[in-house]
XYZ file of C-alpha atoms in Angstrom:
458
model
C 238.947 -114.818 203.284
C 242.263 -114.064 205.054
C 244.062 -110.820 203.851
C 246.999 -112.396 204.059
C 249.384 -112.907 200.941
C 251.099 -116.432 200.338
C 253.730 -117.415 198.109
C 254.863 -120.966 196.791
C 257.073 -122.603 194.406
C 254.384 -123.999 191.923
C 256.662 -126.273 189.929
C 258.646 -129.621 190.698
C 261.255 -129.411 193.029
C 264.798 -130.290 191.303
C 266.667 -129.094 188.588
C 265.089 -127.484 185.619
C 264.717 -125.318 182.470
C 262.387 -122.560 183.989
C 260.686 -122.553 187.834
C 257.616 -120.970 188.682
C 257.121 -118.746 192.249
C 253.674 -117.768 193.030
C 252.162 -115.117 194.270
C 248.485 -114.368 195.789
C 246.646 -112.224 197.768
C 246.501 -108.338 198.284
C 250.118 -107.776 198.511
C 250.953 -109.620 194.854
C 251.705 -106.894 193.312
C 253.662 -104.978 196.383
C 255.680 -107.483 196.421
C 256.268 -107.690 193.000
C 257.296 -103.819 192.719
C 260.042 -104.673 195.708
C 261.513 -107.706 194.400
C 261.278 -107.087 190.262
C 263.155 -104.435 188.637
C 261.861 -104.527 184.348
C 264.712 -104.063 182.291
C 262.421 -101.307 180.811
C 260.144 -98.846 182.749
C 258.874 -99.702 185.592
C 255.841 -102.305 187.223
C 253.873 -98.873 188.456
C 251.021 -99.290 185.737
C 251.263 -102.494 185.054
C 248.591 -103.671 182.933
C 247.120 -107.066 183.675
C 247.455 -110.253 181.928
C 250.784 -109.263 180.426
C 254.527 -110.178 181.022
C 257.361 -108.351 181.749
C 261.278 -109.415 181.340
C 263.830 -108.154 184.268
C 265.861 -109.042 186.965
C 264.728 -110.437 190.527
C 267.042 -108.843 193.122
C 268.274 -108.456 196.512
C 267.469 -106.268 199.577
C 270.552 -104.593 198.679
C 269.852 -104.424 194.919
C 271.975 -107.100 194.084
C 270.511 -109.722 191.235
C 269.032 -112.951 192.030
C 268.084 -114.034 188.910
C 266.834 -112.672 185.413
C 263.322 -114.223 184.632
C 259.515 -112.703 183.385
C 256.795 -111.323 185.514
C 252.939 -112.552 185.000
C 250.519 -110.225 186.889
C 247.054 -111.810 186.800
C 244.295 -109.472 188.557
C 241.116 -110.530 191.159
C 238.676 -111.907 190.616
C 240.167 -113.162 187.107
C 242.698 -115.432 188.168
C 243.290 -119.128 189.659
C 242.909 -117.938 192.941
C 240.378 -115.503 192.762
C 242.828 -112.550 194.626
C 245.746 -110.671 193.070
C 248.061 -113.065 191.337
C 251.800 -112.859 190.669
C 253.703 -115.759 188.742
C 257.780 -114.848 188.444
C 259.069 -117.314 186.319
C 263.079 -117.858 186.507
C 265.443 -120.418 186.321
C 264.585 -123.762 187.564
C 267.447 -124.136 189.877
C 266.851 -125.200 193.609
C 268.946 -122.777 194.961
C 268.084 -120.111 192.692
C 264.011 -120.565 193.126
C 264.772 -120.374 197.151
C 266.525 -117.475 197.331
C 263.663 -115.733 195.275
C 260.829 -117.575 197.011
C 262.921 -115.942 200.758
C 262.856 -112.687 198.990
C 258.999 -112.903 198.558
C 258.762 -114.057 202.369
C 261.387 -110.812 203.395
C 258.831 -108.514 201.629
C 255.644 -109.744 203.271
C 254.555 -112.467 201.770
C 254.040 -115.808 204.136
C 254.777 -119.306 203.497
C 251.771 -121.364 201.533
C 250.204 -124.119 203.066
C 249.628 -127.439 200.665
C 246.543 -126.645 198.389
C 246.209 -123.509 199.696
C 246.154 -122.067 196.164
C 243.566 -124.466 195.186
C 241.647 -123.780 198.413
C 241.312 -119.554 198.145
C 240.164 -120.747 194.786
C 237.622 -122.561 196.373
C 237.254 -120.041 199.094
C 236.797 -117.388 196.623
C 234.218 -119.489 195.051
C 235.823 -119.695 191.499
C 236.169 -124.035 192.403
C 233.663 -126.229 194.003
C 235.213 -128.860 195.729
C 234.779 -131.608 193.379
C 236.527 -129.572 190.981
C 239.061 -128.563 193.349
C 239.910 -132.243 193.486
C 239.490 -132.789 189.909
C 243.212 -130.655 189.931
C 245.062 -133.183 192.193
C 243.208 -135.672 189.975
C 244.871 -134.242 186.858
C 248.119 -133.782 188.259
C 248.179 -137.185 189.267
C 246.535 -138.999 186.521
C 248.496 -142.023 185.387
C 246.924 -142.813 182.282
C 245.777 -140.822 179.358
C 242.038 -141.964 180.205
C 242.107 -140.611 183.868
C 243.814 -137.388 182.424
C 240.665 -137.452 180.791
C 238.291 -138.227 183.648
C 239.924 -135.122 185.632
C 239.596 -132.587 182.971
C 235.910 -133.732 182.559
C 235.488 -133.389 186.348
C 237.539 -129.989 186.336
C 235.021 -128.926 183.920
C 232.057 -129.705 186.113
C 230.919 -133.478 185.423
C 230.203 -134.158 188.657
C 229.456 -131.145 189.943
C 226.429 -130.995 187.345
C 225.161 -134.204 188.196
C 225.367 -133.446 192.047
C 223.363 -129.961 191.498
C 220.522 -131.518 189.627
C 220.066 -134.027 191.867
C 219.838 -131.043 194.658
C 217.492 -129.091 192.179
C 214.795 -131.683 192.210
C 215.541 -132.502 195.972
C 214.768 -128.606 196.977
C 211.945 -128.211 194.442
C 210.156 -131.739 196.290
C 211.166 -129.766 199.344
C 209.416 -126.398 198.736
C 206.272 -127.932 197.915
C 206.112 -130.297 201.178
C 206.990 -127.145 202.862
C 204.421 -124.808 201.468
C 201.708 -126.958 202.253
C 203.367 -127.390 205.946
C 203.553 -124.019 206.654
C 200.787 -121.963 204.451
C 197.787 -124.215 204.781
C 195.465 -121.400 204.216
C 196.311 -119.961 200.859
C 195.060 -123.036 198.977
C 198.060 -124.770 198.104
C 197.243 -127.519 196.240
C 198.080 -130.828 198.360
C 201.443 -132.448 197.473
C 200.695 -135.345 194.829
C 201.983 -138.532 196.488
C 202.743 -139.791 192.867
C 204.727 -136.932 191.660
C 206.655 -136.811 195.039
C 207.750 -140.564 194.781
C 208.510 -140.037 191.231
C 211.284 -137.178 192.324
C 212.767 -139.223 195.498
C 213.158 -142.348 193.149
C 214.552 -140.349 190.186
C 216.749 -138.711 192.963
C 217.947 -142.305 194.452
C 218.215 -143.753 190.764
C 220.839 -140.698 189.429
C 222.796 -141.282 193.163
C 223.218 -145.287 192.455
C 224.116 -144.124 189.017
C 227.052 -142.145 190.677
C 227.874 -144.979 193.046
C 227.930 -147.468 189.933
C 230.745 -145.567 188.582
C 232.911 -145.382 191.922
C 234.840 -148.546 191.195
C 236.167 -147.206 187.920
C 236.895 -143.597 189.307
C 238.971 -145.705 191.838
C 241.011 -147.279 188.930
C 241.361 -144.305 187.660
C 242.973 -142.998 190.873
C 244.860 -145.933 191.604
C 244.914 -148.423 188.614
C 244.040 -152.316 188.613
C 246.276 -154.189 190.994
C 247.599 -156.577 188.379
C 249.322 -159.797 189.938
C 251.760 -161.858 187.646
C 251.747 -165.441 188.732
C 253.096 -169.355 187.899
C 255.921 -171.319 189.028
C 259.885 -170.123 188.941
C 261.216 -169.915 185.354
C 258.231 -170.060 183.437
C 258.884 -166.326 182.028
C 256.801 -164.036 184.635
C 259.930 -161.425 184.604
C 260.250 -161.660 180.835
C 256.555 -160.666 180.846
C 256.933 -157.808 183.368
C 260.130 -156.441 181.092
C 257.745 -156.680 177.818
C 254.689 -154.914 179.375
C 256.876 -152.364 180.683
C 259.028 -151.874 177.775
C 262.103 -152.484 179.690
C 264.431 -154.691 181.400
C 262.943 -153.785 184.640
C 263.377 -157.154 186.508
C 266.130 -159.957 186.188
C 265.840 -162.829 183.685
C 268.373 -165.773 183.676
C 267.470 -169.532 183.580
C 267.924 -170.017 187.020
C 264.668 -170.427 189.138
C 263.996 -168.456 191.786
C 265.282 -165.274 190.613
C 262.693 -162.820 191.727
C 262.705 -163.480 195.132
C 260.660 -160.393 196.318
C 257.562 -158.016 194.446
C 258.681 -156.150 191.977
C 256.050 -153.401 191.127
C 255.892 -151.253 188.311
C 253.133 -148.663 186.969
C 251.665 -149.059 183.303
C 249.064 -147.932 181.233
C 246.785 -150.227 178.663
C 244.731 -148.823 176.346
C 244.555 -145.685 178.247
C 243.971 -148.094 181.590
C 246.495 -147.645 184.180
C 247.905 -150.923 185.700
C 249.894 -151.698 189.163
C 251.884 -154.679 187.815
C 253.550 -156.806 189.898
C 255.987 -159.218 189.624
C 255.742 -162.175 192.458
C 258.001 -164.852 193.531
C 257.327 -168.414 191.439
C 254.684 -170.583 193.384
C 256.825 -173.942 194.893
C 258.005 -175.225 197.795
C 260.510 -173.011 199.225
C 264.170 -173.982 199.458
C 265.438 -171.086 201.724
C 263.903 -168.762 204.131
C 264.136 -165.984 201.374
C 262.581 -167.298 199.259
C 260.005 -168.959 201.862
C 259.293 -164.559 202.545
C 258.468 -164.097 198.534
C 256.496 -166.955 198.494
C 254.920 -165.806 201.079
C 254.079 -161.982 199.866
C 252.429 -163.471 196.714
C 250.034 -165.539 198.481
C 249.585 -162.347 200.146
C 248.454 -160.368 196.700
C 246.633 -162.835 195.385
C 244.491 -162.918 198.016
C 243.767 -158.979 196.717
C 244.324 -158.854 193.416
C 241.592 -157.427 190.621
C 243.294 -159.190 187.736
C 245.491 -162.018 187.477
C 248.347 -163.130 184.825
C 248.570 -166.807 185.573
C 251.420 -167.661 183.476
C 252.620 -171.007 182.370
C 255.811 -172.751 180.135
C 253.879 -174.102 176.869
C 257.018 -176.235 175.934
C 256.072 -178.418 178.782
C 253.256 -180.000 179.910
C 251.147 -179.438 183.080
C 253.131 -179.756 186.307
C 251.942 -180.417 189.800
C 252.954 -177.217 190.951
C 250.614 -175.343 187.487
C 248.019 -177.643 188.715
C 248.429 -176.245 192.365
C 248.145 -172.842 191.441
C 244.681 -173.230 189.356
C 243.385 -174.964 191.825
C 244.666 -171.742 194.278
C 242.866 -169.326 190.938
C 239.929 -171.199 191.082
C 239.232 -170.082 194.425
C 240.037 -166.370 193.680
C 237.313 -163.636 192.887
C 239.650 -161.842 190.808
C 239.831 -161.801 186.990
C 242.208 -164.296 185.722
C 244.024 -164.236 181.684
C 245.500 -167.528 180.801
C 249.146 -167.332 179.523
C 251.059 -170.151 177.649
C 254.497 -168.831 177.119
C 257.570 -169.680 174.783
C 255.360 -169.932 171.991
C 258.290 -169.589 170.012
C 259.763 -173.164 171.442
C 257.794 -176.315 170.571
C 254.361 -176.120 172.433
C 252.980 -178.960 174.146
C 249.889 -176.835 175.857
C 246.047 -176.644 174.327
C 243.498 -174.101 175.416
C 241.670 -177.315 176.190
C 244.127 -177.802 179.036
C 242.110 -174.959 180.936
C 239.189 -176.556 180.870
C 236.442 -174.838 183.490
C 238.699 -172.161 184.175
C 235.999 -169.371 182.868
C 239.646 -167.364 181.871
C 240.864 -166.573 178.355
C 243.836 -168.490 177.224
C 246.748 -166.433 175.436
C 249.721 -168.018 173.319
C 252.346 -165.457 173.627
C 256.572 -165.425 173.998
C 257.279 -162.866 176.260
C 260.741 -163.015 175.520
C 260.282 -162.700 171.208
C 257.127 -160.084 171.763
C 254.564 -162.253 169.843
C 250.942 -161.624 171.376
C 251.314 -159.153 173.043
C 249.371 -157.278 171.110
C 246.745 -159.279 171.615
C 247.367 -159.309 175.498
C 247.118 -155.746 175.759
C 243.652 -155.372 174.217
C 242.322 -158.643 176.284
C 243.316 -156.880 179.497
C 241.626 -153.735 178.691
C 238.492 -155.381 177.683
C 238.529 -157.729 180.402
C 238.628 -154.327 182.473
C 235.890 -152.583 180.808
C 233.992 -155.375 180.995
C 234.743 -155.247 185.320
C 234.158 -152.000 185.701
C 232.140 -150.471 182.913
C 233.447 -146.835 180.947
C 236.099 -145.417 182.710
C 236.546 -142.318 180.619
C 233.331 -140.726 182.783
C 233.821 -137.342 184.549
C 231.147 -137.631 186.736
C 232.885 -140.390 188.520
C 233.157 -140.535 192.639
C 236.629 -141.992 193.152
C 237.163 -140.947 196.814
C 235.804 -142.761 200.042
C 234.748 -139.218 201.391
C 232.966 -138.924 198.164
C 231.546 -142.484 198.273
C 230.546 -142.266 201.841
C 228.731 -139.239 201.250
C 226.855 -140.661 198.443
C 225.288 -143.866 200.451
C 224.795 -141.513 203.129
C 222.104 -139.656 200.768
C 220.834 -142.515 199.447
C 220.130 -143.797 202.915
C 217.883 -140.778 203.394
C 216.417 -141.464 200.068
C 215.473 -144.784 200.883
C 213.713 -143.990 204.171
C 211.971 -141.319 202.620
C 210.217 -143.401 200.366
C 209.334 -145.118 203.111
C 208.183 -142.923 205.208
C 205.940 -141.782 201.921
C 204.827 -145.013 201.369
C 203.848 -145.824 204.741
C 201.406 -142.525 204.319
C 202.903 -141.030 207.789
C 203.215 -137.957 206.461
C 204.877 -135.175 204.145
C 206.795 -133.352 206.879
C 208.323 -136.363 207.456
C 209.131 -137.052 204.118
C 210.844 -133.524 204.186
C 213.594 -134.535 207.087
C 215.207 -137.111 205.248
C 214.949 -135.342 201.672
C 216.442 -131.866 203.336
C 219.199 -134.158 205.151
C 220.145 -136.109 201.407
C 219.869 -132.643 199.976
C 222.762 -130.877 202.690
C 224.620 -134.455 202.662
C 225.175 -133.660 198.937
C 225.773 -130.430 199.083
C 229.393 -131.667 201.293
C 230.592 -133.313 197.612
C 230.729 -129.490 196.287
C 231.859 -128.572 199.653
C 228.946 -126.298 200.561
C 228.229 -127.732 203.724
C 231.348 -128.626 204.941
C 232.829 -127.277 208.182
C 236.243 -125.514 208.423
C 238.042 -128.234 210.175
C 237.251 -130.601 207.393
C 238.122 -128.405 204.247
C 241.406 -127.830 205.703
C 242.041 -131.279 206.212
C 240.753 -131.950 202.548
C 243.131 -129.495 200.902
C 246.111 -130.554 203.173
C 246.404 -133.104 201.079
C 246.949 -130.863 197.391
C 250.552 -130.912 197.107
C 252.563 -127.388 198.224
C 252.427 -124.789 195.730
C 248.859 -125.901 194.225
C-alpha cells in the first residue's frame, strides 16, 4: 500500500448544514496537528475514537472555520490506515479552503473510490462488498437499500467462498493422488467428485438466477406508459409520482417528447416514462415523439397500456394491442375515467394474457390497487428482490458463466473417464475465475478501473 496520505470532501457538494473532509493515511494525524487548533489543550495525545471542538486555520493562523475533529486509528477504521474526519460547515467555499489547507500540509488529492479501495487494499473490504457501498449510496428504493446492506454484510461474498471451499477441497484430493501416488491415497471417488462439481455449478446458476433482479435493483424496471393522445397517460404519470410532473389539458398531443421520472413501488424502484399518444402524426414534432415511443416499447420490461373507459374501442386502441401483442414485455391493462360513465368491460381484452385495472387517474381511485399489481407482476418476473447475494453487474455476471463454463466441461471431462488431472484444470480455473468477484485475482489495471467508478471522496 502507498504511504501516501489523501484527503477528500466525503459529503455532497453544495450548500449544507455540516461538510465532512477526510483524511487517510500516515500523515492523518500530522496534518491534523497543523491545520486544527482545540479550543482546549492540544491534539498531542489525542486519544482515538473521540472528538474534539476547535477552529481550522490558516498558514498564517488565521481561522477558516470552527468545526469537530474525529481521529479514527489503523487498522480500526474505514480505510484500514490513520483516519481523520474534520467536520465543518457545509459551505462550498468554506469546505475548499479547508480541503487546500489539507493539500498545503501534505496531504494529496483523492482519487474516486480511493477510500473504498485502501479499504479493500488493506483487506478490511472484499470487492463485492466494496461495491455493495456504491450500491447503498445509490439505492433507489428501500428494497435495494436493503439488498446493499445485505451484500455490505457479506451475502455474496459467503456464497462465492463456499462455492471456492468445495472447489479447492475437490482440488486437493485430485491433486494428492496426482502428485503422491505412493503414500496410498485412496483413489478419488468419481461419485463424490461429480457430486461437488454439480453442487458447485447448481449454487453458481443459483447466483445467475438472481442477476436479473440485482439489475432492477441497480437500475429499476423500465416502465413504459402507453395509449392514444388524451386518454390520461400524463394524469397517470402525475398520480404515480405524486406530483404534477407532466402537463395535463384536454388538448391531444400534449406530451410531445419522454418524460421520465424515478419511483419506487412497494419497495420496487421504477423508470417511468411518459410517451407521446400512439396516432398518426400531424407535425414533424410530434412525428419525433411518436417516434421515440415506438422506440421504448420495443425495450420495455413492463407496460401501462392505458385506455379512455368513457368510450369505446377505437382503431387507434385496437392498433396499439395489436403492437402489445407482439411485445415480450409485461403488459397491465388500464381503463381510465372510471369516474365518467364507462363503456369498457374486462371482456374487451380478451386474449390479452394482461390484467385489466379500472382506475381515474385524475380522482386517485385504484391506484391502490395498481401499485400492488405492478409489484406482484414484478416479483412474479423476476423472483425476491430483497436477496443480498445478488450479482447485479455484467463484470459480475460475466464472471459467473465464465465459471460455470469450466464447471460444465469438467463434468465432462469426468464423465468421459479421461482423467482426474484433467478434471483439475477446469475446476482450478472456475475456482481463480471466482475468486475475481471478491477481487482476489484481479490485476492492478482492472481494480483501478473498478474503483474509478466510486464517486470522489468514497
Amino acid at each position: 500500500m502507498t504511504e501516501e496520505t489523501i484527503s477528500q470532501i466525503a459529503t455532497p457538494q453544495g450548500t449544507g448544514g455540516i461538510g465532512i473532509i477526510r483524511v487517510s493515511g500516515a500523515d492523518a494525524l500530522r496534518i491534523a496537528r497543523t491545520v486544527f487548533r482545540p479550543i482546549r489543550g492540544t491534539l498531542g495525545e489525542i486519544a482515538p475514537y473521540t472528538a474534539r471542538y476547535g477552529n481550522i486555520v490558516a498558514a498564517d493562523g488565521t481561522i477558516i472555520d470552527e468545526g469537530i475533529l474525529l481521529y479514527m486509528r489503523a487498522p480500526h477504521s474505514y480505510t484500514g490506515e490513520d483516519t481523520v474526519e474534520l467536520q465543518c460547515h457545509g459551505g462550498t467555499i468554506v469546505l475548499r479552503e479547508v480541503l487546500l489547507r489539507t493539500w498545503e500540509t501534505g496531504a494529496r488529492p483523492a482519487e474516486a473510490g480511493e477510500f473504498t479501495k485502501r479499504a479493500f487494499l488493506n483487506g478490511r473490504l472484499d470487492l463485492a462488498r466494496a461495491d455493495g457501498v456504491m450500491e447503498l449510496i445509490a439505492a433507489k428504493s428501500a428494497r435495494a437499500a436493503h439488498a446493499a446492506r445485505e451484500r455490505m454484510a457479506g451475502a455474496l461474498s459467503e456464497k462465492i467462498t463456499a462455492i471456492r471451499r468445495r472447489l479447492l477441497g475437490a482440488i486437493a484430493r485430485i491433486e494428492a493422488g496426482i502428485d503422491f501416488p505412493e503414500d496410498d491415497i485412496p483413489a478419488v471417488q468419481n461419485a463424490a467428485l461429480r457430486e461437488d462439481i454439480i453442487a458447485a455449478a447448481d449454487a453458481v446458476r443459483r447466483l445467475l438466477m438472481g442477476a436479473e433482479a440485482g439489475r432492477i435493483l441497480r437500475e429499476g424496471v423500465k416502465t413504459v406508459i402507453v395509449g392514444r393522445p388524451n386518454v390520461g397517460k400524463s394524469s397517470l404519470l402525475n398520480a404515480l409520482v405524486g406530483t404534477e410532473r407532466a402537463i395535463v389539458t384536454d388538448v391531444p398531443g400534449t406530451t410531445r417528447d419522454v418524460i421520465e421520472e424515478e419511483i419506487s413501488v412497494e419497495g420496487i424502484p421504477l423508470r417511468l416514462l411518459d410517451t407521446a399518444g400512439l396516432r398518426v402524426a400531424e407535425d414533424a414534432v410530434e412525428r419525433i415523439g411518436v417516434a421515440r415511443t415506438k422506440q421504448h416499447l420495443a425495450d420495455a420490461e413492463l407496460v401501462l397500456a392505458v385506455f379512455d373507459s368513457s368510450s369505446a374501442l377505437t382503431d387507434e386502441d385496437r392498433e396499439i394491442l395489436k403492437r402489445l401483442r407482439t411485445m415480450n414485455a409485461d403488459t397491465i391493462i388500464l381503463c381510465n375515467k372510471e369516474d365518467c360513465a364507462s363503456v369498457l368491460r374486462a371482456t374487451d381484452f380478451d386474449g390479452m394474457n394482461a390484467p385489466v385495472l379500472m382506475i381515474s387517474a385524475h380522482a386517485g381511485t385504484g391506484m391502490d390497487v395498481l401499485r400492488e399489481t405492478i409489484a406482484a407482476r414484478v416479483r412474479m418476473m423476476e423472483g425476491d428482490l430483497s436477496d443480498g447475494a445478488l450479482p447485479n453487474k455484467e463484470r459480475e455476471v460475466q464472471t459467473l458463466r465464465r465459471a460455470l463454463g469450466h464447471l460444465d466441461e469438467a463434468e465432462r471431462t469426468l464423465a468421459a473417464d479421461m482423467g482426474s488431472d484433467f478434471v483439475s484444470i477446469d475446476l482450478r480455473a472456475a475456482y481463480d475465475i471466482l475468486g475475481e468477484i471478491l477481487g482476489e485475482t484481479l490485476d492492478t489495471d482492472l481494480i483501478d478501473r473498478i474503483f474509478s467508478e466510486f464517486c470522489i471522496g468514497k
